[in-house]
mmCIF file of C-alpha atoms in Angstrom:
data_model
loop_
_atom_site.group_PDB
_atom_site.id
_atom_site.type_symbol
_atom_site.label_atom_id
_atom_site.label_comp_id
_atom_site.label_asym_id
_atom_site.label_seq_id
_atom_site.Cartn_x
_atom_site.Cartn_y
_atom_site.Cartn_z
ATOM 1 C CA MET A 1 65.660 34.874 0.679
ATOM 2 C CA LYS A 2 63.818 34.166 -1.527
ATOM 3 C CA TRP A 3 62.233 30.715 0.327
ATOM 4 C CA ILE A 4 61.759 34.132 3.084
ATOM 5 C CA VAL A 5 59.981 35.470 0.525
ATOM 6 C CA VAL A 6 57.269 32.677 -0.054
ATOM 7 C CA ILE A 7 57.431 32.209 3.471
ATOM 8 C CA ILE A 8 55.701 36.117 3.571
ATOM 9 C CA LEU A 9 53.259 35.816 0.693
ATOM 10 C CA ALA A 10 52.110 32.848 2.364
ATOM 11 C CA LEU A 11 51.885 33.804 5.263
ATOM 12 C CA PHE A 12 50.340 37.011 4.209
ATOM 13 C CA THR A 13 47.679 35.148 2.076
ATOM 14 C CA LEU A 14 46.339 32.910 4.642
ATOM 15 C CA ASN A 15 45.928 35.934 7.033
ATOM 16 C CA VAL A 16 43.662 37.429 4.073
ATOM 17 C CA PHE A 17 41.490 34.831 3.285
ATOM 18 C CA SER A 18 41.313 33.793 7.175
ATOM 19 C CA GLN A 19 39.953 37.374 7.969
ATOM 20 C CA ALA A 20 37.718 37.041 4.883
ATOM 21 C CA GLU A 21 36.436 33.897 6.693
ATOM 22 C CA ARG A 22 36.107 35.292 9.698
ATOM 23 C CA LYS A 23 34.219 38.636 7.946
ATOM 24 C CA PHE A 24 31.712 36.441 6.726
ATOM 25 C CA VAL A 25 31.164 34.337 9.762
ATOM 26 C CA ARG A 26 30.318 36.929 11.831
ATOM 27 C CA ARG A 27 27.652 38.065 9.076
ATOM 28 C CA GLY A 28 25.820 34.676 9.394
ATOM 29 C CA ASN A 29 25.975 35.286 13.023
ATOM 30 C CA ARG A 30 23.806 38.334 12.501
ATOM 31 C CA GLN A 31 22.064 36.654 10.059
ATOM 32 C CA TYR A 32 21.194 33.428 12.148
ATOM 33 C CA GLU A 33 20.846 35.520 15.551
ATOM 34 C CA ASP A 34 18.207 37.321 13.569
ATOM 35 C CA LYS A 35 16.256 33.831 12.882
ATOM 36 C CA LYS A 36 17.493 34.858 8.972
ATOM 37 C CA PHE A 37 18.808 30.914 8.549
ATOM 38 C CA GLN A 38 18.305 31.087 4.828
ATOM 39 C CA GLU A 39 20.931 34.222 4.677
ATOM 40 C CA ALA A 40 23.283 32.363 7.794
ATOM 41 C CA GLU A 41 24.495 29.598 5.887
ATOM 42 C CA ILE A 42 24.401 31.832 3.208
ATOM 43 C CA GLN A 43 27.493 33.840 4.787
ATOM 44 C CA TYR A 44 28.380 30.440 6.362
ATOM 45 C CA ARG A 45 29.059 28.487 3.066
ATOM 46 C CA LYS A 46 31.420 31.658 1.419
ATOM 47 C CA ALA A 47 33.784 31.348 4.639
ATOM 48 C CA LEU A 48 33.627 27.877 4.125
ATOM 49 C CA GLU A 49 34.844 28.851 0.742
ATOM 50 C CA LYS A 50 37.771 30.980 1.979
ATOM 51 C CA SER A 51 39.296 28.437 4.301
ATOM 52 C CA PRO A 52 37.851 24.947 4.343
ATOM 53 C CA GLY A 53 38.381 23.699 7.794
ATOM 54 C CA SER A 54 36.788 26.192 9.300
ATOM 55 C CA VAL A 55 35.235 24.818 12.681
ATOM 56 C CA ALA A 56 33.035 27.660 13.068
ATOM 57 C CA ALA A 57 32.141 27.891 9.735
ATOM 58 C CA GLY A 58 31.109 24.148 9.532
ATOM 59 C CA TYR A 59 29.586 24.244 13.184
ATOM 60 C CA ASN A 60 27.430 27.192 12.386
ATOM 61 C CA LEU A 61 26.855 26.085 8.767
ATOM 62 C CA GLY A 62 25.479 22.964 10.196
ATOM 63 C CA ASN A 63 23.058 24.522 13.290
ATOM 64 C CA SER A 64 22.187 26.908 10.140
ATOM 65 C CA LEU A 65 21.191 23.626 9.142
ATOM 66 C CA TYR A 66 19.149 22.746 11.524
ATOM 67 C CA ARG A 67 17.002 24.862 11.808
ATOM 68 C CA LEU A 68 15.565 25.163 8.281
ATOM 69 C CA LYS A 69 14.800 21.062 9.187
ATOM 70 C CA GLN A 70 17.482 20.269 6.932
ATOM 71 C CA PHE A 71 17.965 17.154 9.460
ATOM 72 C CA ASP A 72 20.199 15.180 6.727
ATOM 73 C CA VAL A 73 22.484 17.343 5.806
ATOM 74 C CA ALA A 74 22.917 18.891 9.010
ATOM 75 C CA ALA A 75 23.414 15.545 10.433
ATOM 76 C CA GLN A 76 26.459 15.076 7.603
ATOM 77 C CA ARG A 77 27.704 18.123 8.371
ATOM 78 C CA TYR A 78 27.981 17.928 13.033
ATOM 79 C CA LYS A 79 29.314 13.034 12.096
ATOM 80 C CA GLU A 80 32.348 15.677 9.896
ATOM 81 C CA LEU A 81 33.400 18.007 12.917
ATOM 82 C CA SER A 82 32.523 15.244 14.634
ATOM 83 C CA GLU A 83 35.247 12.800 13.208
ATOM 84 C CA LYS A 84 37.942 15.931 13.498
ATOM 85 C CA GLN A 85 36.954 16.611 16.846
ATOM 86 C CA LYS A 86 37.119 13.005 17.918
ATOM 87 C CA ASP A 87 40.302 13.396 19.987
ATOM 88 C CA ASN A 88 39.129 16.665 21.170
ATOM 89 C CA GLN A 89 37.405 16.649 24.166
ATOM 90 C CA THR A 90 35.608 19.991 23.898
ATOM 91 C CA GLY A 91 34.022 18.422 20.574
ATOM 92 C CA ASN A 92 30.598 17.522 22.788
ATOM 93 C CA ASN A 93 27.980 19.499 21.374
ATOM 94 C CA ASP A 94 29.037 17.967 17.782
ATOM 95 C CA TYR A 95 27.982 14.943 19.282
ATOM 96 C CA TYR A 96 24.725 16.612 20.083
ATOM 97 C CA ASN A 97 23.755 18.441 17.732
ATOM 98 C CA LEU A 98 24.398 14.695 15.177
ATOM 99 C CA GLY A 99 22.168 13.564 18.429
ATOM 100 C CA ASN A 100 19.128 15.834 17.801
ATOM 101 C CA ALA A 101 19.591 15.629 13.934
ATOM 102 C CA LEU A 102 19.696 12.157 13.715
ATOM 103 C CA TYR A 103 16.436 11.992 16.121
ATOM 104 C CA LYS A 104 14.900 14.569 14.172
ATOM 105 C CA SER A 105 15.808 12.613 10.630
ATOM 106 C CA GLY A 106 13.615 9.201 12.702
ATOM 107 C CA LYS A 107 17.167 7.780 13.054
ATOM 108 C CA TYR A 108 16.707 7.132 16.945
ATOM 109 C CA LYS A 109 19.229 4.302 16.575
ATOM 110 C CA GLU A 110 22.300 6.004 15.110
ATOM 111 C CA SER A 111 20.673 8.832 18.023
ATOM 112 C CA ILE A 112 21.568 6.631 20.042
ATOM 113 C CA ASP A 113 25.301 6.357 19.633
ATOM 114 C CA ALA A 114 26.130 10.181 19.313
ATOM 115 C CA TYR A 115 24.282 10.253 22.418
ATOM 116 C CA LYS A 116 26.636 8.328 24.217
ATOM 117 C CA ASN A 117 29.651 9.531 22.591
ATOM 118 C CA ALA A 118 28.553 13.130 23.513
ATOM 119 C CA LEU A 119 28.088 11.433 27.482
ATOM 120 C CA ARG A 120 31.881 10.037 27.184
ATOM 121 C CA LYS A 121 32.788 13.961 26.182
ATOM 122 C CA THR A 122 30.920 15.254 28.756
ATOM 123 C CA PRO A 123 28.817 12.486 31.727
ATOM 124 C CA GLY A 124 27.464 15.125 33.118
ATOM 125 C CA ASP A 125 25.590 16.422 30.362
ATOM 126 C CA MET A 126 21.885 16.149 31.369
ATOM 127 C CA ASP A 127 20.647 17.355 28.243
ATOM 128 C CA ALA A 128 21.782 14.505 26.313
ATOM 129 C CA LYS A 129 20.718 11.666 28.969
ATOM 130 C CA HIS A 130 17.395 13.326 28.333
ATOM 131 C CA ASN A 131 17.851 13.083 24.887
ATOM 132 C CA LEU A 132 19.206 9.601 25.398
ATOM 133 C CA GLN A 133 16.065 8.429 27.127
ATOM 134 C CA LEU A 134 13.938 9.569 24.441
ATOM 135 C CA ALA A 135 15.645 8.013 21.539
ATOM 136 C CA MET A 136 16.132 5.068 23.383
ATOM 137 C CA LYS A 137 12.039 5.067 24.150
ATOM 138 C CA MET A 138 11.619 5.635 20.320
ATOM 139 C CA LEU A 139 12.999 2.946 19.063
ATOM 140 C CA ASP A 140 11.805 0.367 21.584
ATOM 141 C CA MET A 141 7.987 1.856 20.561
ATOM 142 C CA GLU A 142 9.534 1.688 16.855
ATOM 143 C CA LYS A 143 10.591 -1.891 17.173
ATOM 144 C CA GLN A 144 6.789 -2.692 19.043
ATOM 145 C CA LYS A 145 5.447 -1.307 15.631
ATOM 146 C CA ASN A 146 7.459 -2.740 13.448
ATOM 147 C CA LYS A 147 6.677 -5.606 15.529
ATOM 148 C CA GLU A 148 2.967 -5.371 15.451
ATOM 149 C CA ASP A 149 3.139 -4.254 11.355
ATOM 150 C CA GLN A 150 4.499 -7.612 11.032
ATOM 151 C CA GLN A 151 1.927 -9.263 12.222
ATOM 152 C CA ASN A 152 -0.592 -7.613 11.547
ATOM 153 C CA LYS A 153 0.284 -8.560 7.654
ATOM 154 C CA GLN A 154 0.978 -12.063 8.569
ATOM 155 C CA ASP A 155 -2.607 -12.274 10.190
ATOM 156 C CA LYS A 156 -3.808 -10.678 6.450
ATOM 157 C CA GLU A 157 -1.465 -13.734 4.477
ATOM 158 C CA ASP A 158 -3.257 -15.948 6.820
ATOM 159 C CA ASN A 159 -6.718 -14.515 6.670
ATOM 160 C CA LYS A 160 -6.587 -14.598 2.602
ATOM 161 C CA GLN A 161 -5.390 -18.239 2.562
ATOM 162 C CA ASP A 162 -8.265 -19.189 4.956
ATOM 163 C CA ASP A 163 -10.654 -17.743 2.563
ATOM 164 C CA LYS A 164 -9.338 -19.593 -0.698
ATOM 165 C CA GLN A 165 -9.377 -22.898 1.434
ATOM 166 C CA ASP A 166 -12.613 -21.881 2.650
ATOM 167 C CA ASN A 167 -13.975 -21.093 -1.087
ATOM 168 C CA LYS A 168 -12.687 -24.011 -2.061
ATOM 169 C CA LYS A 169 -14.474 -25.902 0.182
ATOM 170 C CA ASP A 170 -17.039 -24.155 -1.033
ATOM 171 C CA ASP A 171 -17.214 -24.968 -4.252
ATOM 172 C CA GLN A 172 -16.762 -28.480 -3.615
ATOM 173 C CA GLN A 173 -19.541 -28.368 -1.973
ATOM 174 C CA GLN A 174 -21.918 -26.751 -4.747
ATOM 175 C CA ASN A 175 -20.431 -29.434 -7.062
ATOM 176 C CA GLN A 176 -20.953 -32.329 -4.996
ATOM 177 C CA ASP A 177 -24.515 -30.802 -4.780
ATOM 178 C CA SER A 178 -25.187 -29.839 -8.418
ATOM 179 C CA ASN A 179 -24.073 -34.077 -9.253
ATOM 180 C CA ASN A 180 -26.164 -35.593 -6.796
ATOM 181 C CA GLN A 181 -29.541 -32.787 -8.600
ATOM 182 C CA GLN A 182 -28.344 -34.757 -12.155
ATOM 183 C CA PRO A 183 -30.563 -37.846 -11.531
ATOM 184 C CA ASP A 184 -33.694 -36.377 -10.967
ATOM 185 C CA GLU A 185 -33.104 -33.045 -13.060
ATOM 186 C CA LYS A 186 -32.696 -36.292 -15.580
ATOM 187 C CA GLN A 187 -35.872 -38.795 -14.293
ATOM 188 C CA GLY A 188 -37.740 -35.188 -13.873
ATOM 189 C CA GLN A 189 -36.718 -34.441 -18.015
ATOM 190 C CA GLN A 190 -37.250 -38.078 -19.078
ATOM 191 C CA GLN A 191 -40.759 -37.876 -17.400
ATOM 192 C CA ASP A 192 -41.257 -34.977 -19.643
ATOM 193 C CA ASN A 193 -40.542 -36.451 -22.418
ATOM 194 C CA GLN A 194 -42.872 -39.586 -21.752
ATOM 195 C CA ASN A 195 -46.043 -36.633 -20.667
ATOM 196 C CA VAL A 196 -44.729 -35.668 -24.072
ATOM 197 C CA SER A 197 -44.519 -38.440 -25.887
ATOM 198 C CA GLY A 198 -48.182 -39.613 -24.533
ATOM 199 C CA GLN A 199 -50.134 -36.869 -26.206
ATOM 200 C CA ILE A 200 -51.997 -36.766 -29.540
ATOM 201 C CA SER A 201 -50.680 -34.466 -32.245
ATOM 202 C CA ALA A 202 -53.145 -32.244 -33.955
ATOM 203 C CA GLN A 203 -52.677 -34.334 -37.180
ATOM 204 C CA ASP A 204 -53.737 -37.540 -35.344
ATOM 205 C CA ALA A 205 -56.926 -35.961 -33.933
ATOM 206 C CA GLU A 206 -58.093 -34.626 -37.170
ATOM 207 C CA ARG A 207 -58.123 -37.951 -38.534
ATOM 208 C CA ILE A 208 -59.710 -39.363 -35.421
ATOM 209 C CA LEU A 209 -62.375 -36.394 -35.425
ATOM 210 C CA GLN A 210 -62.912 -37.714 -39.463
ATOM 211 C CA ALA A 211 -62.906 -41.181 -39.113
ATOM 212 C CA LEU A 212 -65.929 -40.898 -36.496
ATOM 213 C CA GLU A 213 -67.486 -38.289 -38.855
ATOM 214 C CA ASN A 214 -66.923 -41.061 -41.845
ATOM 215 C CA GLU A 215 -68.420 -43.691 -38.905
ATOM 216 C CA GLU A 216 -71.188 -41.502 -38.182
ATOM 217 C CA LYS A 217 -72.101 -40.842 -41.932
ATOM 218 C CA ASN A 218 -72.362 -44.915 -42.246
ATOM 219 C CA VAL A 219 -74.560 -45.359 -39.295
ATOM 220 C CA LEU A 220 -76.431 -42.753 -40.524
ATOM 221 C CA LYS A 221 -76.625 -44.016 -43.917
ATOM 222 C CA LYS A 222 -77.529 -48.012 -42.478
ATOM 223 C CA VAL A 223 -80.193 -46.180 -41.236
ATOM 224 C CA GLN A 224 -81.909 -44.067 -43.685
ATOM 225 C CA GLU A 225 -81.267 -47.806 -45.881
ATOM 226 C CA GLN A 226 -83.080 -49.319 -42.737
ATOM 227 C CA GLN A 227 -85.840 -46.728 -42.778
ATOM 228 C CA LYS A 228 -86.601 -47.536 -47.001
ATOM 229 C CA GLN A 229 -87.056 -51.276 -46.922
ATOM 230 C CA VAL A 230 -89.428 -50.601 -44.123
ATOM 231 C CA LYS A 231 -91.864 -48.532 -46.205
ATOM 232 C CA LYS A 232 -91.085 -51.002 -49.422
ATOM 233 C CA VAL A 233 -93.197 -53.476 -47.603
ATOM 234 C CA PRO A 234 -96.355 -53.690 -49.770
ATOM 235 C CA VAL A 235 -99.057 -52.271 -49.485
ATOM 236 C CA GLU A 236 -102.663 -54.648 -49.523
ATOM 237 C CA LYS A 237 -104.457 -54.149 -52.571
ATOM 238 C CA ASN A 238 -107.473 -52.572 -53.314
ATOM 239 C CA TRP A 239 -110.936 -54.598 -53.756
#
C-alpha cells in the first residue's frame, strides 16, 4: 500500500512539473512569435528548470539564442539536443540548426559535418544541401586566404632579410671607401703641416725687421762717417 502511495505522489509531482514546463514553453512561444527573443529565452529556461529533459524547451531555447546572435551558445544547445536525438530519425532540425549556428560563428569545417549529419537523416533536404555547398565554398576561401596570408608573411620576412643584407653590404662598402680615403687625407694633413712649417712666425718677422733696421742704421752711420771724412780734407791755406 505504501509503494502505491509513493508512486501516485511521484506521478502527481511529475504531472505538476510537466504542466509547469508546458506553461513556460507556451509563454516562450508567444514571446518568440512577437520577436521578443530575450523574454522568450527566459521562459524557456524556466521550463528547463521544471523539466531539464524537455526537448521542446531546449530546442526553442536554442532558436532564441540564435536569434539573439549568440551563435556559440546556440550551437552548444543544438549539439546537446543532436546527441540526445542521435538515433532518432526525426532529429534532422537539430543538426541543420547546429550547422547554421556553427556557420555563423565562422566554424565552417564543423558546420559541414553538421549539414552532412542532417542529410544522413533526411537525404532530400535541399536547404541542408545548399548550406553544405556554401560552407564548403567558404572553407576553401578561408584556406586560400590563410595560404595567402602565410605567403605574405613569408615574403615580408624575406624582404626584411634582404634589406638587412643590403644594409650590411652598404655599411661594408662605406667602410671600404673610408679606408681607401684615409691615405689621401693623411697626405693632405701632412701637406698642410708642411705648409704651416714653412710659414714665418710673428716673432721671427719682428727679429728680421729689427735686424734690417739695425743694418740700415749701420749703413747710414758709415755714410755719415764717410761724409765727415770728406769734410775734414785740409783746406788750402790763405796767403
